[in-house]
PDB file of C-alpha atoms in Angstrom:
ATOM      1  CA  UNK M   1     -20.825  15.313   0.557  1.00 59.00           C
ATOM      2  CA  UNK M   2     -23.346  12.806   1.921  1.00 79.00           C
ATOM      3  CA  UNK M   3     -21.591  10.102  -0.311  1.00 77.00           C
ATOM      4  CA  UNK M   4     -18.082  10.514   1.485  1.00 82.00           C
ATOM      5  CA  UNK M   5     -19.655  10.629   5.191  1.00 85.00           C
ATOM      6  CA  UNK M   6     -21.762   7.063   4.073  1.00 88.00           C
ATOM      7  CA  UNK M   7     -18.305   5.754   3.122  1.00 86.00           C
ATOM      8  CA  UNK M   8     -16.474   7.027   5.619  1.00 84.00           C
ATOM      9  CA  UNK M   9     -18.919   5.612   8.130  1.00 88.00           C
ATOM     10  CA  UNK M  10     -19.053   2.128   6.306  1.00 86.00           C
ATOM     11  CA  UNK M  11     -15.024   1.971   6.463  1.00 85.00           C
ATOM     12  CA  UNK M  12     -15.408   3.291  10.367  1.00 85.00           C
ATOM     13  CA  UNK M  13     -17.895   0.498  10.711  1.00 87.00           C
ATOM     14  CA  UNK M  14     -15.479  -2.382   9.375  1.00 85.00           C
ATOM     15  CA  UNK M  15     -12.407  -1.346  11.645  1.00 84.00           C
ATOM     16  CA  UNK M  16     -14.937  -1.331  14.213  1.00 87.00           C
ATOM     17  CA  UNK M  17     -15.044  -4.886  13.963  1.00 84.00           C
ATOM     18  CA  UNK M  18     -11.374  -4.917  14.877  1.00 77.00           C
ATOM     19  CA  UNK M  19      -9.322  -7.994  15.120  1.00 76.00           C
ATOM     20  CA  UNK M  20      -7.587  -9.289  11.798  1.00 77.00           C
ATOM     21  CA  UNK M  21     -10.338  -9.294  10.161  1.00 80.00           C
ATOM     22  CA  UNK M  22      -9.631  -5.666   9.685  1.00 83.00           C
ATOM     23  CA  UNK M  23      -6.682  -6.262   8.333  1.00 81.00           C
ATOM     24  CA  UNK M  24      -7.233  -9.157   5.905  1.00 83.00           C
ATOM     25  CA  UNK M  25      -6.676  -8.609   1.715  1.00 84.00           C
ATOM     26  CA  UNK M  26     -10.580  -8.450   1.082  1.00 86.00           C
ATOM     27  CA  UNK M  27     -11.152  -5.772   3.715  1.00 88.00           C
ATOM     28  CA  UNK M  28      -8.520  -3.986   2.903  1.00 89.00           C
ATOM     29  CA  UNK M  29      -9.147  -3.579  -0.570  1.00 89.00           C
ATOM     30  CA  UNK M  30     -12.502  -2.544  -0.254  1.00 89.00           C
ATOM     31  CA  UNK M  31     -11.765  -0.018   2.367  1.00 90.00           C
ATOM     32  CA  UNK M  32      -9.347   1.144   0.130  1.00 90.00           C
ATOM     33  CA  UNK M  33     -11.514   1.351  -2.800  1.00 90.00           C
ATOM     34  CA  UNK M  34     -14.161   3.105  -1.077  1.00 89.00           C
ATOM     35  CA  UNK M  35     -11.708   5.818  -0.100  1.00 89.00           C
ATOM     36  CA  UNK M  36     -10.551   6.042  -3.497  1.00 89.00           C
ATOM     37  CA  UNK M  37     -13.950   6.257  -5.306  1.00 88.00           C
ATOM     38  CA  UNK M  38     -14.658   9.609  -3.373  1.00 88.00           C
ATOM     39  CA  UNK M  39     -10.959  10.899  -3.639  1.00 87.00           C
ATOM     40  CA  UNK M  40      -9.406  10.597   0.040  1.00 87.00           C
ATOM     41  CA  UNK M  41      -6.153   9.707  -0.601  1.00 86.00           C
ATOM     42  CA  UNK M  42      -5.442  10.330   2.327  1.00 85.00           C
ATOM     43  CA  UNK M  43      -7.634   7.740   4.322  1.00 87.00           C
ATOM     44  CA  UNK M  44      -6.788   5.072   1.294  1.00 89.00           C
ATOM     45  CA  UNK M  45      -3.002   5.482   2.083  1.00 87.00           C
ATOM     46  CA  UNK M  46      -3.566   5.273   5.979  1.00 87.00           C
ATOM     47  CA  UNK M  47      -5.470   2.358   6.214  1.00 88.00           C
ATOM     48  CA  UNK M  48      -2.579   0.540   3.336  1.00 89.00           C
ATOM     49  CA  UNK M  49       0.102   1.869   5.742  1.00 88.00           C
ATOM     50  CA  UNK M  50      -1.412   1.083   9.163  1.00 87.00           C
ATOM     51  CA  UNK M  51      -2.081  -2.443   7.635  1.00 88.00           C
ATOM     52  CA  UNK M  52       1.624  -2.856   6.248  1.00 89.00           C
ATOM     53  CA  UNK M  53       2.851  -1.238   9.527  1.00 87.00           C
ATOM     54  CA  UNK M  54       1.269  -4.009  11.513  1.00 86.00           C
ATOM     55  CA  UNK M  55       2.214  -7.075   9.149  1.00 85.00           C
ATOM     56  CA  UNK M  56       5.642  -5.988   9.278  1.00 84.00           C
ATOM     57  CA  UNK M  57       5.736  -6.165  13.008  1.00 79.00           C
ATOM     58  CA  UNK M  58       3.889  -9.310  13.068  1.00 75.00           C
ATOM     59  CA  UNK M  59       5.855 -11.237  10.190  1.00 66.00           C
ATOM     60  CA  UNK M  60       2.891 -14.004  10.348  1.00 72.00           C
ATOM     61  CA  UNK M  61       1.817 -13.382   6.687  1.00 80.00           C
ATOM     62  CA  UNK M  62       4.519 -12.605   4.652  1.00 84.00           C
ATOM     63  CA  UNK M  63       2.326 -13.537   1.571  1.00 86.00           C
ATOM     64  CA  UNK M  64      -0.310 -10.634   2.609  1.00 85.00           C
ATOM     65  CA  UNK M  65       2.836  -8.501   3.744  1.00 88.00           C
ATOM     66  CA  UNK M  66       3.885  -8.610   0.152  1.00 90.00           C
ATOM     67  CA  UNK M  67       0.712  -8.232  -1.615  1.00 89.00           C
ATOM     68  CA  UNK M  68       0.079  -4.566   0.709  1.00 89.00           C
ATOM     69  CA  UNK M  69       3.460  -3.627  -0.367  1.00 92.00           C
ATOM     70  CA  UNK M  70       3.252  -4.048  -4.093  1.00 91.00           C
ATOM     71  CA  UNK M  71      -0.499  -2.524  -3.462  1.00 88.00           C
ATOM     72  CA  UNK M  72       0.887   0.598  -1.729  1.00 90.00           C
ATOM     73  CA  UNK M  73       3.469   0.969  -4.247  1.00 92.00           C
ATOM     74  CA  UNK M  74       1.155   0.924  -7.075  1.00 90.00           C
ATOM     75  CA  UNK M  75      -0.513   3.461  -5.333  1.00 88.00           C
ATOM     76  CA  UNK M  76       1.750   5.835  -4.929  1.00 89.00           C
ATOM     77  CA  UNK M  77       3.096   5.021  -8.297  1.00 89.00           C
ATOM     78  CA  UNK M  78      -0.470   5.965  -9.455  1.00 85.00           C
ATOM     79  CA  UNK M  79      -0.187   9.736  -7.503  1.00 85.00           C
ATOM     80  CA  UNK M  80       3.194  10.369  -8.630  1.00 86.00           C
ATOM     81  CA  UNK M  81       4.673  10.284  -5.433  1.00 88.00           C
ATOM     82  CA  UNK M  82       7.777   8.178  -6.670  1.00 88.00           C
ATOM     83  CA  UNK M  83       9.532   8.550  -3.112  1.00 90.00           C
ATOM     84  CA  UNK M  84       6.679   6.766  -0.937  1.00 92.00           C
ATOM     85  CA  UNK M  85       6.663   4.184  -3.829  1.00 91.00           C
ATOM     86  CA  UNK M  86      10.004   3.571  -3.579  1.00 93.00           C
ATOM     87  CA  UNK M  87      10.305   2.748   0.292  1.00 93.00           C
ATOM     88  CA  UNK M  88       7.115   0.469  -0.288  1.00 94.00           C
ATOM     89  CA  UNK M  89       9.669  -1.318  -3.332  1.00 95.00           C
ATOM     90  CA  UNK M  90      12.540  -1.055  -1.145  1.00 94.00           C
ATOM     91  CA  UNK M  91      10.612  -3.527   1.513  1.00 94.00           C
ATOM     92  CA  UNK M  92       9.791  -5.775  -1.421  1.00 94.00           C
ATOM     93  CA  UNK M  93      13.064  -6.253  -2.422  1.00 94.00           C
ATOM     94  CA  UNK M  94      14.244  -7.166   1.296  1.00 93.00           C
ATOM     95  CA  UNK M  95      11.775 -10.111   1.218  1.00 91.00           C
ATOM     96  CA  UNK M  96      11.978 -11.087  -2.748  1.00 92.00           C
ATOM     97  CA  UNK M  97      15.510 -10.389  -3.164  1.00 93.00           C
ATOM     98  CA  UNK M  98      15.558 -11.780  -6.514  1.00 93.00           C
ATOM     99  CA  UNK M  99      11.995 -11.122  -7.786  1.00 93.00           C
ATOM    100  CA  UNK M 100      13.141  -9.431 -11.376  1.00 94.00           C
ATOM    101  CA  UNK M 101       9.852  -7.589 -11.611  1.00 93.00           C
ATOM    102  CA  UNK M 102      10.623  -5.546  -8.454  1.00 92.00           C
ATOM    103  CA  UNK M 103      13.462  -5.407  -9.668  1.00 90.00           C
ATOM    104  CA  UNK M 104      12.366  -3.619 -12.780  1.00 91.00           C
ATOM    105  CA  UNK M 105      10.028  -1.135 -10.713  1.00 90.00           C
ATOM    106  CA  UNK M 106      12.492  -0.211  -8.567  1.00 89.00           C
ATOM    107  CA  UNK M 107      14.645   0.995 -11.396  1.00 88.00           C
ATOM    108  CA  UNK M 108      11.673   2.536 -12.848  1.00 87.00           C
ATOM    109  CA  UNK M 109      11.117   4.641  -9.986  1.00 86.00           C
ATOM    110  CA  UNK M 110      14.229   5.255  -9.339  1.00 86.00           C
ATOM    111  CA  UNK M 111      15.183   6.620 -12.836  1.00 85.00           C
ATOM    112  CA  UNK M 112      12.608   9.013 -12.065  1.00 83.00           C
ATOM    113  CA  UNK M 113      13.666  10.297  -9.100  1.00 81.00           C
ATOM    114  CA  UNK M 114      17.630   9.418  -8.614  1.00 69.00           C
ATOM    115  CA  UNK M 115      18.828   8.529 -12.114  1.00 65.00           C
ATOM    116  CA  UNK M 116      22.416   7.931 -11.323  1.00 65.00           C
ATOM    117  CA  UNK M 117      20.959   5.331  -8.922  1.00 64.00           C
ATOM    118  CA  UNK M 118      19.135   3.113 -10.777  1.00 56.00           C
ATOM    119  CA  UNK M 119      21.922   3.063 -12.966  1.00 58.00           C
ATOM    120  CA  UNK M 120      23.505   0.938 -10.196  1.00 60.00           C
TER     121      UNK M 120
END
């Protein structure tokens, strides 16, 4: 238990620092990583969504924007959680129309949720 409060407090500690700097690729991932090395899904998907949340209204960084979105995908890819995955793909595709590879995934995911869909 002493583990997940010292990582808990180190992540607390970065968004402390506030600013983008919170919300840049290296501090992400390792905020994310931390969370995920003790198990809290739950803190690992809120600090991905909070980030993609706030890129999305910003629209400064698209090339961040997509990297969180394929990141969050994979994530929820990773738990099974097909659904979540597939709104993170969804976004992808509305900024790389064309991209084949998230193209593929979202088929993927989609043939295991909604089979008839991805058949479209």
């Amino acid at each position: 238990m002493k583990v997940n409060r010292k990582i808990d407090k180190a992540c607390e500690g970065l968004v402390a620092l506030g600013g983008d700097f919170v919300y840049s690729p290296g501090v992400l991932s390792l905020m994310t990583a931390l969370y995920l090395s003790v198990d809290n899904i739950s803190a690992a998907s809120v600090t991905l969504s909070k980030a993609v949340n706030r890129l999305m209204n910003d629209k400064s960084n698209e090339e961040v924007l997509t990297t969180l979105l394929e990141e969050c995908a994979t994530l929820y890819s990773r738990l099974g959680d097909q659904e979540t995955a597939l709104q993170y793909l969804e976004s992808l595709k509305n900024i790389k129309p064309n991209d084949k590879s998230i193209l593929a995934r979202l088929m993927n995911a989609y043939m295991l949720i909604d089979e008839q869909k991805a058949l479209k």
